[in-house]
PDB file of C-alpha atoms and ligand atoms in Angstrom:
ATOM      1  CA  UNK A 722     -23.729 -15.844 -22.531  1.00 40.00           C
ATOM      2  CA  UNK A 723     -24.752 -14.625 -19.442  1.00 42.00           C
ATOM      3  CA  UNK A 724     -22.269 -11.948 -17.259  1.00 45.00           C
ATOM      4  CA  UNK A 725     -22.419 -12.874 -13.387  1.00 45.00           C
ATOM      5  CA  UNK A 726     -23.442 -10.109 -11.677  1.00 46.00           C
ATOM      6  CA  UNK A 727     -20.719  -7.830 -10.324  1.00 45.00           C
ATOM      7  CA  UNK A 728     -22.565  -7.622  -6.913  1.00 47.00           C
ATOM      8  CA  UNK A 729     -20.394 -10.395  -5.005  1.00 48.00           C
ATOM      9  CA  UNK A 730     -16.878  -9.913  -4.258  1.00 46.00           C
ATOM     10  CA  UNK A 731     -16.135 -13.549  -4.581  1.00 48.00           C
ATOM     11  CA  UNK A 732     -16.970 -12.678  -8.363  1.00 66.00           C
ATOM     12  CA  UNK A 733     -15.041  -9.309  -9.255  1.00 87.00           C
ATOM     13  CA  UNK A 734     -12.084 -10.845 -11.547  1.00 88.00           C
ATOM     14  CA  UNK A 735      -9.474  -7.830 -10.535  1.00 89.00           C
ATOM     15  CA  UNK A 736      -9.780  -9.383  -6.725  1.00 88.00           C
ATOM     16  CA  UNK A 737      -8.932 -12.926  -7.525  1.00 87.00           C
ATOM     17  CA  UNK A 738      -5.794 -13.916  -6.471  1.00 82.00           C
ATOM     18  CA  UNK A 739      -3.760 -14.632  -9.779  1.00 82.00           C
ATOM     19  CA  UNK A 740      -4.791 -10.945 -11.025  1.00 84.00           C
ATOM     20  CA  UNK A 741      -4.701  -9.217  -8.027  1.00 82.00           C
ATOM     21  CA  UNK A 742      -1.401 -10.678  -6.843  1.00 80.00           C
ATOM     22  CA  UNK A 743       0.387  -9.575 -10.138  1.00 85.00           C
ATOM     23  CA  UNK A 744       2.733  -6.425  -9.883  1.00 84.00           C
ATOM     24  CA  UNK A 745       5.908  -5.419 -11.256  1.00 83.00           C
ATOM     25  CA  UNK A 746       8.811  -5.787  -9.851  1.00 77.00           C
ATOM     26  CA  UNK A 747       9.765  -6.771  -6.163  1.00 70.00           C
ATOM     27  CA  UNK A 748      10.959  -3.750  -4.358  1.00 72.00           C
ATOM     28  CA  UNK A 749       8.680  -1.501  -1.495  1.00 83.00           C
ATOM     29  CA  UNK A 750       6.559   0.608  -3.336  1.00 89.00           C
ATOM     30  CA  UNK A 751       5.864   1.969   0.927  1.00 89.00           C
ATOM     31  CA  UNK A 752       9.727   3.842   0.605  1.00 87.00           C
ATOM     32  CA  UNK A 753       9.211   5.384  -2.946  1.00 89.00           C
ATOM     33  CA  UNK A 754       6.145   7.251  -1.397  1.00 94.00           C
ATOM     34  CA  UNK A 755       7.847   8.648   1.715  1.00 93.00           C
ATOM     35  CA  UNK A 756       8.755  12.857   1.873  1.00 93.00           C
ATOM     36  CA  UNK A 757      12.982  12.466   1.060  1.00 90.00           C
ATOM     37  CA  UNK A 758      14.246  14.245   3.703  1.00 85.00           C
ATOM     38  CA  UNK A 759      14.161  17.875   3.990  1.00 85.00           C
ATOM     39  CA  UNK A 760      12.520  18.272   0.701  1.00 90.00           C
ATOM     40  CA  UNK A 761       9.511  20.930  -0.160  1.00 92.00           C
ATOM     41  CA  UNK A 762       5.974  18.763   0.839  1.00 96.00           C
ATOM     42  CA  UNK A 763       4.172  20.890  -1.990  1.00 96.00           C
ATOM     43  CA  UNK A 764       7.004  20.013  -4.598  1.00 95.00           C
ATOM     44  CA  UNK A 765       7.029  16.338  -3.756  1.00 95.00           C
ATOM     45  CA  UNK A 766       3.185  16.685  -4.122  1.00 97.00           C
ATOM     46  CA  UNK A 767       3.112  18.154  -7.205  1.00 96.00           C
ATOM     47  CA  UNK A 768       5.918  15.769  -9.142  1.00 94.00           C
ATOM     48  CA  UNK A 769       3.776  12.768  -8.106  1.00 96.00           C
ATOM     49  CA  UNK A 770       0.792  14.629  -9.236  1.00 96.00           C
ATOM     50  CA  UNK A 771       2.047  14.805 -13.010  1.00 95.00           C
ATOM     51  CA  UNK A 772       3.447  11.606 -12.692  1.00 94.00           C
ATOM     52  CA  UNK A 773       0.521   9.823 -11.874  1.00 97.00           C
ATOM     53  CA  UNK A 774      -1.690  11.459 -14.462  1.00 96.00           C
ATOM     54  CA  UNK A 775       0.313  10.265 -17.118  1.00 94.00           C
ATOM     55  CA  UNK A 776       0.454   6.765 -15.809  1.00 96.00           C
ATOM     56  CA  UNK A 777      -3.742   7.153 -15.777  1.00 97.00           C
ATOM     57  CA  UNK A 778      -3.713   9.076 -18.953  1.00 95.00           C
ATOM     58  CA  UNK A 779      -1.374   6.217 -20.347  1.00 95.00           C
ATOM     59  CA  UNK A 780      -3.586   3.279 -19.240  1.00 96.00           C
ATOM     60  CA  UNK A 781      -6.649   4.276 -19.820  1.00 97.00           C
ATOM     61  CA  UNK A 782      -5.187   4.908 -23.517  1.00 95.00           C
ATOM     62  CA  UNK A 783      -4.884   1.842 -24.173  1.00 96.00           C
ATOM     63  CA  UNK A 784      -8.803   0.713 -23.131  1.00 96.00           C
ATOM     64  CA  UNK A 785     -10.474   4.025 -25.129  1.00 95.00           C
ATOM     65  CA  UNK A 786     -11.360   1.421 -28.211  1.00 95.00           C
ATOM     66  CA  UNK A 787     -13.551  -0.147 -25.717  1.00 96.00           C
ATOM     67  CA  UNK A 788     -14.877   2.594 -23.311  1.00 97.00           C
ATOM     68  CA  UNK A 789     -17.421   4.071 -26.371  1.00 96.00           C
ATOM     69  CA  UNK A 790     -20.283   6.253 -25.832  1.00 96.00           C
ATOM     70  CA  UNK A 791     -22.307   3.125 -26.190  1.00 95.00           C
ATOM     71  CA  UNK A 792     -20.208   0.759 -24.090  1.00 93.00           C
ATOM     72  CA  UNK A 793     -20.536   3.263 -21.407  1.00 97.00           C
ATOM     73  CA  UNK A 794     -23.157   5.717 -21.190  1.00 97.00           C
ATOM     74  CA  UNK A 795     -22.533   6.629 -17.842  1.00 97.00           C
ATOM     75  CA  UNK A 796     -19.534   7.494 -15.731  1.00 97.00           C
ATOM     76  CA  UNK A 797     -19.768   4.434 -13.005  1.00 97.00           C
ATOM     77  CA  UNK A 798     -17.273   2.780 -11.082  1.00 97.00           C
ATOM     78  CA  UNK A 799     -19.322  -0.945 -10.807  1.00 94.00           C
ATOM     79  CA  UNK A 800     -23.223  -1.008 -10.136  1.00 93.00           C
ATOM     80  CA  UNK A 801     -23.506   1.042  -7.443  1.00 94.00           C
ATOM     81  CA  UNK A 802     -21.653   4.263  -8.279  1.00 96.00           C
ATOM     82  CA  UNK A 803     -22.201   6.483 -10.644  1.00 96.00           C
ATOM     83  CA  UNK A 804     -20.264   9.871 -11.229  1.00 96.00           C
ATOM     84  CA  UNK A 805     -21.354  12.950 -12.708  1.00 95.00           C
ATOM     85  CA  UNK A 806     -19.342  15.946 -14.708  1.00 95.00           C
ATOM     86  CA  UNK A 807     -18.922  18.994 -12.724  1.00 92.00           C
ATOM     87  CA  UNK A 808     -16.924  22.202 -13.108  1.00 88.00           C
ATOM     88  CA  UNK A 809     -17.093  25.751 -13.081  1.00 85.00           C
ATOM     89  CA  UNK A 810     -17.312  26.737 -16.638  1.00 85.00           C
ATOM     90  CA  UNK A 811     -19.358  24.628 -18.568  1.00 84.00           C
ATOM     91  CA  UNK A 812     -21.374  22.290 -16.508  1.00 87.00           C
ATOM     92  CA  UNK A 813     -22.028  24.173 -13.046  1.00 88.00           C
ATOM     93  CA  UNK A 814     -24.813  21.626 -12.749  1.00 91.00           C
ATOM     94  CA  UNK A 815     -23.476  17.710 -12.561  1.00 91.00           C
ATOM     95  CA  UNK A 816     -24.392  15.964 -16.141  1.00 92.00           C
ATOM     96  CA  UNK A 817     -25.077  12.473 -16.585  1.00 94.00           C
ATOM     97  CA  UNK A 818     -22.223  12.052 -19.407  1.00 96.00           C
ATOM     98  CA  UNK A 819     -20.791   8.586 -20.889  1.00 97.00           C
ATOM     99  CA  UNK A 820     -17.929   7.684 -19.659  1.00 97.00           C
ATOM    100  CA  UNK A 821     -15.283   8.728 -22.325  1.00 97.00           C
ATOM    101  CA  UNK A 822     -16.861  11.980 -22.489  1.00 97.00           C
ATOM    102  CA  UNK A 823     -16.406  12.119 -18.308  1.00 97.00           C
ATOM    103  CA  UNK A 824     -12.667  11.204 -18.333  1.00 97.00           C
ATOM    104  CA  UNK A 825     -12.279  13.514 -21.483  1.00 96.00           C
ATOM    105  CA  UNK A 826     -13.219  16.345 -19.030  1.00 95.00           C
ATOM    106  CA  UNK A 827     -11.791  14.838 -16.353  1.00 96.00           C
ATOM    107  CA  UNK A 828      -8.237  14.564 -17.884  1.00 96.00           C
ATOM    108  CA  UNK A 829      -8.818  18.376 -19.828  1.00 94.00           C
ATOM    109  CA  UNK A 830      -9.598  19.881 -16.285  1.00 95.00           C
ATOM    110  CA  UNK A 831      -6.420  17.933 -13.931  1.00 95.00           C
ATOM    111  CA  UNK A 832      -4.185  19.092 -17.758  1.00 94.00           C
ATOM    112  CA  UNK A 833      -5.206  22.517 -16.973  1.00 93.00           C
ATOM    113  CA  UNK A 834      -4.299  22.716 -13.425  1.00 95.00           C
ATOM    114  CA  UNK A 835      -1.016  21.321 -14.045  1.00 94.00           C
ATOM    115  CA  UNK A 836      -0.707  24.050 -17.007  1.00 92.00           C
ATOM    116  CA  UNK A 837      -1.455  26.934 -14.614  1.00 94.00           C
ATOM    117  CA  UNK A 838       1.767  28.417 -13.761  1.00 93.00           C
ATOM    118  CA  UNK A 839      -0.046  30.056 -10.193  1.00 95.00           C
ATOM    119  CA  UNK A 840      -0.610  26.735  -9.606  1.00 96.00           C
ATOM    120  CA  UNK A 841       1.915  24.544 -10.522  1.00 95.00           C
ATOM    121  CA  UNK A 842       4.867  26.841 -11.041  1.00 94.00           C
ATOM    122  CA  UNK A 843       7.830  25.889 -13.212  1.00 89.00           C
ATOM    123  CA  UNK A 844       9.808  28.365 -13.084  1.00 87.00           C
ATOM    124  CA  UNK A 845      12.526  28.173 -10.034  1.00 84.00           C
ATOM    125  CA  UNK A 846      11.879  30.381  -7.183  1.00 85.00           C
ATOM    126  CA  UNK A 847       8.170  30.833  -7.647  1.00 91.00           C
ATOM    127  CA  UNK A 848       6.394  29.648  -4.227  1.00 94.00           C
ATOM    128  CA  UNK A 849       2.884  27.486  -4.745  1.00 96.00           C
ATOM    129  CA  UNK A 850      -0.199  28.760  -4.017  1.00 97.00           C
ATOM    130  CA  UNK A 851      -1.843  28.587  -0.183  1.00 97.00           C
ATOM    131  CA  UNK A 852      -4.421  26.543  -1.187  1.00 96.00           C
ATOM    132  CA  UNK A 853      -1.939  24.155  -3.371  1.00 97.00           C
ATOM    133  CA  UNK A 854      -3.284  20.944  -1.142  1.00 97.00           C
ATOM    134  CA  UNK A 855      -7.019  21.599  -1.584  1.00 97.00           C
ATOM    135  CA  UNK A 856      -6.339  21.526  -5.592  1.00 97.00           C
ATOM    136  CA  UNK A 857      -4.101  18.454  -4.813  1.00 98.00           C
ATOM    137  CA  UNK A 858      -6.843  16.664  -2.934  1.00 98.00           C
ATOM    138  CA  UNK A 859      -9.013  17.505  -5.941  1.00 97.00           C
ATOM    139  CA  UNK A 860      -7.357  16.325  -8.764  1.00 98.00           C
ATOM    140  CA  UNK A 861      -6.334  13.378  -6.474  1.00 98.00           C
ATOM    141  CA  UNK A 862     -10.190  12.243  -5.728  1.00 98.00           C
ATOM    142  CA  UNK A 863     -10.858  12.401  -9.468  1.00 97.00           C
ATOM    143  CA  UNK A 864      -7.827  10.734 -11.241  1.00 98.00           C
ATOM    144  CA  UNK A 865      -9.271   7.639  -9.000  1.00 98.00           C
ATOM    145  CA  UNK A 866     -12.449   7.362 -10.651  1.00 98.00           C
ATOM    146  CA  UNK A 867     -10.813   6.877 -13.656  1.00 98.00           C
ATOM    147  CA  UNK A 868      -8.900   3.802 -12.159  1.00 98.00           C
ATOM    148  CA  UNK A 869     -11.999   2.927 -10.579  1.00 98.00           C
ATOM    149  CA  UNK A 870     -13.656   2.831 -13.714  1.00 98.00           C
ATOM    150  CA  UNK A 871     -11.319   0.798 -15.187  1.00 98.00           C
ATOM    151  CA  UNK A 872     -10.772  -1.922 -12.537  1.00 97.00           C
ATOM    152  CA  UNK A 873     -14.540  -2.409 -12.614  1.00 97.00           C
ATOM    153  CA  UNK A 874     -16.027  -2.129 -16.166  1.00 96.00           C
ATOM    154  CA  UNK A 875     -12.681  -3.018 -18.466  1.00 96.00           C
ATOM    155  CA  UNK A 876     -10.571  -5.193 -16.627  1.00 95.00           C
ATOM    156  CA  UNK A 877     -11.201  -8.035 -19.131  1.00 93.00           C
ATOM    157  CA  UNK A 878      -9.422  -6.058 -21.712  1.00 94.00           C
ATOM    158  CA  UNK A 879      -6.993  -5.335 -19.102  1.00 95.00           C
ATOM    159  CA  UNK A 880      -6.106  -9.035 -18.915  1.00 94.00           C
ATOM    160  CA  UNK A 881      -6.199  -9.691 -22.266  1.00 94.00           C
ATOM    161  CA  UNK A 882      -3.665  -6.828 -22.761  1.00 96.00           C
ATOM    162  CA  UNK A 883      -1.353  -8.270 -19.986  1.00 95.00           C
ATOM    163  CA  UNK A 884      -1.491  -5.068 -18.312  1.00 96.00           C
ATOM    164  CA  UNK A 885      -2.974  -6.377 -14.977  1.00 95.00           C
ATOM    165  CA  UNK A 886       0.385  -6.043 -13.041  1.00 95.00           C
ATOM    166  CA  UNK A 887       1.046  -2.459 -15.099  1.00 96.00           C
ATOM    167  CA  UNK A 888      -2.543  -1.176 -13.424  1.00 97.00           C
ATOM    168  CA  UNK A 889      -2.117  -3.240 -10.334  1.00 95.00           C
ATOM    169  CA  UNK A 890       1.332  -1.441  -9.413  1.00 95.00           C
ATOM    170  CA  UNK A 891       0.114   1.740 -11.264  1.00 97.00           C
ATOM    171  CA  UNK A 892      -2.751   1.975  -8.513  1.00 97.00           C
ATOM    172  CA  UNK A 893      -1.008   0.633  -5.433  1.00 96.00           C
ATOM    173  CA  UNK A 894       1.436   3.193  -5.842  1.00 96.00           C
ATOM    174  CA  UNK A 895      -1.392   5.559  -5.865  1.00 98.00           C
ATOM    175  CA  UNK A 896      -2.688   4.609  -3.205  1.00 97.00           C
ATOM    176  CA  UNK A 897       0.266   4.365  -0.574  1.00 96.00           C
ATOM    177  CA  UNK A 898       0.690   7.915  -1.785  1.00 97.00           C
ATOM    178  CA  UNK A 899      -2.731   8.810  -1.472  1.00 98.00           C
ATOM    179  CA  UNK A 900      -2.856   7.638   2.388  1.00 97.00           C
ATOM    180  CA  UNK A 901       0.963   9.073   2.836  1.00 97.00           C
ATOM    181  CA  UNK A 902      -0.515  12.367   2.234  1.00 98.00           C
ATOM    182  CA  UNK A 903      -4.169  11.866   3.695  1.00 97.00           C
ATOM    183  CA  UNK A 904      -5.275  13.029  -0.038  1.00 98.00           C
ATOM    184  CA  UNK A 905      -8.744  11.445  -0.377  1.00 98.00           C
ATOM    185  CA  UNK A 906     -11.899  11.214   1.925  1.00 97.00           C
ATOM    186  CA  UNK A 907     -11.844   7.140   2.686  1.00 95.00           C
ATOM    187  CA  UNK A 908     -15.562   7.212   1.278  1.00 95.00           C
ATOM    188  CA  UNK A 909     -14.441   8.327  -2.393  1.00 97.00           C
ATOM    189  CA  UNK A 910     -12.324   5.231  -2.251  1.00 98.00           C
ATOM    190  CA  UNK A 911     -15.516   2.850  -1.279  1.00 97.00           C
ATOM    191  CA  UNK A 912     -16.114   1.290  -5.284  1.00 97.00           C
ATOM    192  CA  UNK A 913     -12.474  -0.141  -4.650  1.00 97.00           C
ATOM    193  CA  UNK A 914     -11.604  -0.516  -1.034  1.00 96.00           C
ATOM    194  CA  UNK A 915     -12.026  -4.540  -1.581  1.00 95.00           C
ATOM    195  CA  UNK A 916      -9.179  -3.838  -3.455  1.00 95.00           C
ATOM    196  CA  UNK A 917      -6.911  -1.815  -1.674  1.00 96.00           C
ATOM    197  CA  UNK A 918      -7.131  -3.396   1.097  1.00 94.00           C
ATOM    198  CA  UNK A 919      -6.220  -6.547  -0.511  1.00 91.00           C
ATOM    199  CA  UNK A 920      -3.230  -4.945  -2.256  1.00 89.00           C
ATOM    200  CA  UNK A 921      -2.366  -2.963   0.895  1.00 89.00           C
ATOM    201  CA  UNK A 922      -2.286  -6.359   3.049  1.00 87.00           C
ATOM    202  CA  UNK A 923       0.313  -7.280   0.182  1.00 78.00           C
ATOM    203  CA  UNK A 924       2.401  -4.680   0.884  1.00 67.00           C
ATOM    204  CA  UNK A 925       2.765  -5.700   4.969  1.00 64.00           C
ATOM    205  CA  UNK A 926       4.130  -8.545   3.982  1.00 55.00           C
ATOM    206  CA  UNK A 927       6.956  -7.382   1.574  1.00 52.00           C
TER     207      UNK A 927
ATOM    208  CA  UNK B  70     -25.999  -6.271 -19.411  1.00 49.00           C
ATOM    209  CA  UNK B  71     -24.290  -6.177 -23.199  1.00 54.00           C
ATOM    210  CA  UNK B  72     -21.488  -8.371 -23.956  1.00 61.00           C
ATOM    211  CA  UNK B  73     -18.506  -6.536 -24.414  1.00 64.00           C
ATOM    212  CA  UNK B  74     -15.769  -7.207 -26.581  1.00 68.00           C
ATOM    213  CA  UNK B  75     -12.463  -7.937 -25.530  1.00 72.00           C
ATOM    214  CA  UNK B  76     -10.407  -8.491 -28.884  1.00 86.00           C
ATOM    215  CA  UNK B  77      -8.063  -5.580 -29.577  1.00 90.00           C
ATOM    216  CA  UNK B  78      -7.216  -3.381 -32.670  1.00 92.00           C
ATOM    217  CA  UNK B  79      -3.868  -3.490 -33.867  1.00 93.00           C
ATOM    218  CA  UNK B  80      -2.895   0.052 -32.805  1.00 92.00           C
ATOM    219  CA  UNK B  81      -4.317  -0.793 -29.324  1.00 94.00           C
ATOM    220  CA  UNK B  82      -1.971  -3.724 -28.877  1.00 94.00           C
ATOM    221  CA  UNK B  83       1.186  -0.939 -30.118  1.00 93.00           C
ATOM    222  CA  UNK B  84      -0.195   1.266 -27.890  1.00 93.00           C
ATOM    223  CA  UNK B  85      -0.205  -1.149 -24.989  1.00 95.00           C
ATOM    224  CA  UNK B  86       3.301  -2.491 -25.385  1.00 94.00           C
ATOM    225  CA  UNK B  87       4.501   0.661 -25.453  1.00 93.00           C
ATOM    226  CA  UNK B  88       2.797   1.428 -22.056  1.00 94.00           C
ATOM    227  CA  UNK B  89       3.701  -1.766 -20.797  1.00 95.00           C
ATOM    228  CA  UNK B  90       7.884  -0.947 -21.397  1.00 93.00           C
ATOM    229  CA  UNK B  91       6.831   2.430 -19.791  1.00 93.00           C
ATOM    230  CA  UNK B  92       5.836   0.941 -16.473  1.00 94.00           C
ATOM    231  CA  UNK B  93       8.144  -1.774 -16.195  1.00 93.00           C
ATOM    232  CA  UNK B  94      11.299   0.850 -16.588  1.00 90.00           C
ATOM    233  CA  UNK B  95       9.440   3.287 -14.479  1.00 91.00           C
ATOM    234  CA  UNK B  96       8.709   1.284 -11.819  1.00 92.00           C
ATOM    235  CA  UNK B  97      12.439  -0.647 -12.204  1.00 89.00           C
ATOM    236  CA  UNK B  98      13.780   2.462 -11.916  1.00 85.00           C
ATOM    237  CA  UNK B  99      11.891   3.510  -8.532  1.00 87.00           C
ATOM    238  CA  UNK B 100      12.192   0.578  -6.620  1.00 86.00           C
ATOM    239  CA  UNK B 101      16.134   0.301  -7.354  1.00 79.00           C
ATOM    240  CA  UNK B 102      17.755   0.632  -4.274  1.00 66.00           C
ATOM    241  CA  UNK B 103      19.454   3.031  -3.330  1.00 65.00           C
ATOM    242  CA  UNK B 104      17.336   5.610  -5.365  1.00 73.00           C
ATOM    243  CA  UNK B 105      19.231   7.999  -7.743  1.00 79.00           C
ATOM    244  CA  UNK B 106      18.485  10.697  -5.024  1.00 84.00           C
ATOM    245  CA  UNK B 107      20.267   8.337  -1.799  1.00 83.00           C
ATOM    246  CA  UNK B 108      23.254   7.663  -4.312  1.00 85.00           C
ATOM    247  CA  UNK B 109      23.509  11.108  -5.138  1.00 89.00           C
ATOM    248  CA  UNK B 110      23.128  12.275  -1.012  1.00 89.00           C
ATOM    249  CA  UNK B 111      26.190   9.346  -0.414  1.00 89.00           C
ATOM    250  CA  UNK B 112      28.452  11.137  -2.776  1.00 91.00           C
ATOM    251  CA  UNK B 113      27.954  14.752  -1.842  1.00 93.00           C
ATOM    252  CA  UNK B 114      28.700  13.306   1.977  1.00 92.00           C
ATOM    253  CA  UNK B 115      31.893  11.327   0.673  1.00 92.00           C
ATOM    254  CA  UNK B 116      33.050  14.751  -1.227  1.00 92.00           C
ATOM    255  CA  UNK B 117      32.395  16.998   2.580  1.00 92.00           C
ATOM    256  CA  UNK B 118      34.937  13.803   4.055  1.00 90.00           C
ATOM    257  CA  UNK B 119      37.568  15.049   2.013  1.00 92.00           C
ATOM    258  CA  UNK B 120      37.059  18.526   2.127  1.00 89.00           C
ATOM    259  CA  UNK B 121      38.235  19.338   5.313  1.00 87.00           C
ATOM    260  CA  UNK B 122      36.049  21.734   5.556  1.00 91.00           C
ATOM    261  CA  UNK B 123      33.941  23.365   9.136  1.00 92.00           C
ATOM    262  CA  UNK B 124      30.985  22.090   9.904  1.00 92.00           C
ATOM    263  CA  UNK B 125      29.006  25.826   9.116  1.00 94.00           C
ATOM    264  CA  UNK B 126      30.521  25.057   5.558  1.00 93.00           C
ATOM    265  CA  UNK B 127      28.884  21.707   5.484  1.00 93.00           C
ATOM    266  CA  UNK B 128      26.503  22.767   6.246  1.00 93.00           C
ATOM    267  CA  UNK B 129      25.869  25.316   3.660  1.00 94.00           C
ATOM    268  CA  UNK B 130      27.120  22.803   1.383  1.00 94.00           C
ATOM    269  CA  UNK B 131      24.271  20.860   2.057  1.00 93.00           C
ATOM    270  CA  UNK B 132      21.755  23.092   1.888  1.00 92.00           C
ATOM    271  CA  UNK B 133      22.586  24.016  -1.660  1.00 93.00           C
ATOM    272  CA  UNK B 134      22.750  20.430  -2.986  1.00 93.00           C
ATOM    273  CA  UNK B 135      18.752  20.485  -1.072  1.00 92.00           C
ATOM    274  CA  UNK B 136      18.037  23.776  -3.458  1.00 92.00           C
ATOM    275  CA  UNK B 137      19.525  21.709  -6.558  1.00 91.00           C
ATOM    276  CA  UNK B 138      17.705  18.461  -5.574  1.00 91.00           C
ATOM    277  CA  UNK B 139      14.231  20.703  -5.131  1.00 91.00           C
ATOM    278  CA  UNK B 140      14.686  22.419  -8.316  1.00 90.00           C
ATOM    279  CA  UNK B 141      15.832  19.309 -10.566  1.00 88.00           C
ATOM    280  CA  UNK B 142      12.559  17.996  -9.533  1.00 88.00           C
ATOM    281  CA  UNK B 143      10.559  21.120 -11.009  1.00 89.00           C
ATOM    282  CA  UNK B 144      12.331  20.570 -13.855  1.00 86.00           C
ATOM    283  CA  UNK B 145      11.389  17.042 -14.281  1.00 82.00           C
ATOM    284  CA  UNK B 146       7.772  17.449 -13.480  1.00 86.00           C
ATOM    285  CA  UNK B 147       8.113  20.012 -16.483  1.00 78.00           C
ATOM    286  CA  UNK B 148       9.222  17.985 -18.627  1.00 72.00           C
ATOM    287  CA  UNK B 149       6.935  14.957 -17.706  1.00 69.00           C
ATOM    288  CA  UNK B 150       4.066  17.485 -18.013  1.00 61.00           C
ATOM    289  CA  UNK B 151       5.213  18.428 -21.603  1.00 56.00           C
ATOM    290  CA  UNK B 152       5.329  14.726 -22.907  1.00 55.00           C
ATOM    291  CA  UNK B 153       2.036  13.553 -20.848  1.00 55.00           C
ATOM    292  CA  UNK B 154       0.203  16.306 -23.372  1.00 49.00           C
ATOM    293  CA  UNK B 155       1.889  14.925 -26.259  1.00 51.00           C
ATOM    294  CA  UNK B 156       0.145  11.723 -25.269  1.00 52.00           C
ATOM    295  CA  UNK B 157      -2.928  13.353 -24.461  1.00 50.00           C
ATOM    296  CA  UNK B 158      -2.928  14.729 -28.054  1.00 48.00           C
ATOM    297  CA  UNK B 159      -1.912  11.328 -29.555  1.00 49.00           C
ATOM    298  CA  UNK B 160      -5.118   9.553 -28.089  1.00 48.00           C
ATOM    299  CA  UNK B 161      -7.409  12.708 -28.362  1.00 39.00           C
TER     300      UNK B 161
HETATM  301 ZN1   ZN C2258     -15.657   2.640 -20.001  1.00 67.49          ZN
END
């Protein structure tokens, strides 16, 4: 059989309405992203930061038996974007790697940051670093390729899973956080912004 | 394009339930209203009522329950940071 091409947005399935519609639960997602009052920004930050890792680290979990080497031998969020692995140790040059191998990396490097106690702190009293939101807004841009990757090359198995409205809530939570904060350039978010805005015009209406 | 399979392994479909009952208590928890936080805020203002105490007291009063609050949360995200590697490790 024949896949329809991806191109049209009348065809992606994670925009029609009886996937894109389904999320847990009915309360407003818009309040549980909100600063609570007089709290640290950079602690508030950096709890959602964890959190939302292992929500991505969690979903994409349960998809790695179908995003193989050979299922995906390129990091791509649909047709038209591809991503390459960049860092400062190993690859200081961006490689063309398959997709598990990307998020592999991807996942090692945000684990690492959240690991470094100059970074993320744990113990009480010790302040974050200055440049705390720069890091944020880089682990931020990245963990959304991941869901980008997802939503546009496994959502099938996402359906036949039943985990639309787990992802669905998973990223719209994200995302209300992400523009709370201002924590991603609106262009990184282009392979999905049918989407968002679709699940953001949801929200207005709660 | 190849045709991509969509029929899961066993140990996919475990691992997905158990993901699933993740989000759906996660996310039942955070949009319970009021949060454990609001509840928490409510009491500590119910306890200053009967306190009789000055306002400067208060005051102070509240600004440690803010230090307990903030530091709770680092030791949350430590802990959530601690298990999200354990998962890591699972799937690796
Ligand atoms: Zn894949």
């Amino acid at each position: 059989a024949k896949k329809p091409s991806s191109g049209s947005s009348l065809q992606k399935q994670y925009l029609q309405k009886e996937y894109a519609q389904q999320t847990l639960g009915s309360g407003n997602l818009r309040l549980a992203v909100h600063l609570p009052e007089g709290e640290d920004l950079n602690e508030w930050l950096a709890v959602n930061t964890v959190d939302f890792f292992n929500q991505i680290n969690m979903l994409y979990g349960t998809i790695t038996e179908f995003c193989t080497p050979q299922d995906c031998p390129v990091m791509s969020a649909g047709p038209k974007y591809e991503y390459h692995w960049k860092d400062d140790s190993q690859f200081k040059k961006p490689a063309r790697v398959s997709a598990p191998v990307y998020v592999d990396h991807l996942m090692s490097w945000v684990q690492s940051q959240l690991d470094n106690e100059t970074i993320f702190p744990s113990k009480i009293g010790i302040e974050f670093p200055p440049q705390f939101k720069t890091i944020i807004n880089d682990i931020f841009r990245r963990l959304f390729r991941v869901y980008a990757h997802i939503y546009t090359t496994h959502f099938p198995i996402i359906v036949s899973l039943g985990e639309e409205a787990h992802l669905n809530t998973s990223f719209k939570h994200f995302i209300l956080f992400v523009k709370e904060f201002d924590l991603i350039d609106s262009k990184e978010l282009a392979p999905l912004s049918d989407l968002i805005e679709s699940l953001l015009a949801q929200t207005k209406n709660q | 394009e190849i045709e991509r399979s969509t029929v899961p392994s066993l140990s996919t479909v475990e691992q997905s339930s158990s993901t699933k009952i993740f989000f759906e208590s996660y996310y039942h928890r955070l949009l319970t209203n009021p949060s454990g936080r609001s509840r928490r805020r409510l009491q500590l203002e119910r306890q200053l009522e009967t306190l009789g105490i000055s306002e400067a007291d208060k005051t102070e009063m509240r600004q440690e329950w803010m230090a307990n609050e903030t530091e709770y949360m680092r030791l949350m995200r430590e802990k959530i940071s601690v298990n999200s590697f354990l998962i890591l490790k699972t799937i690796g």
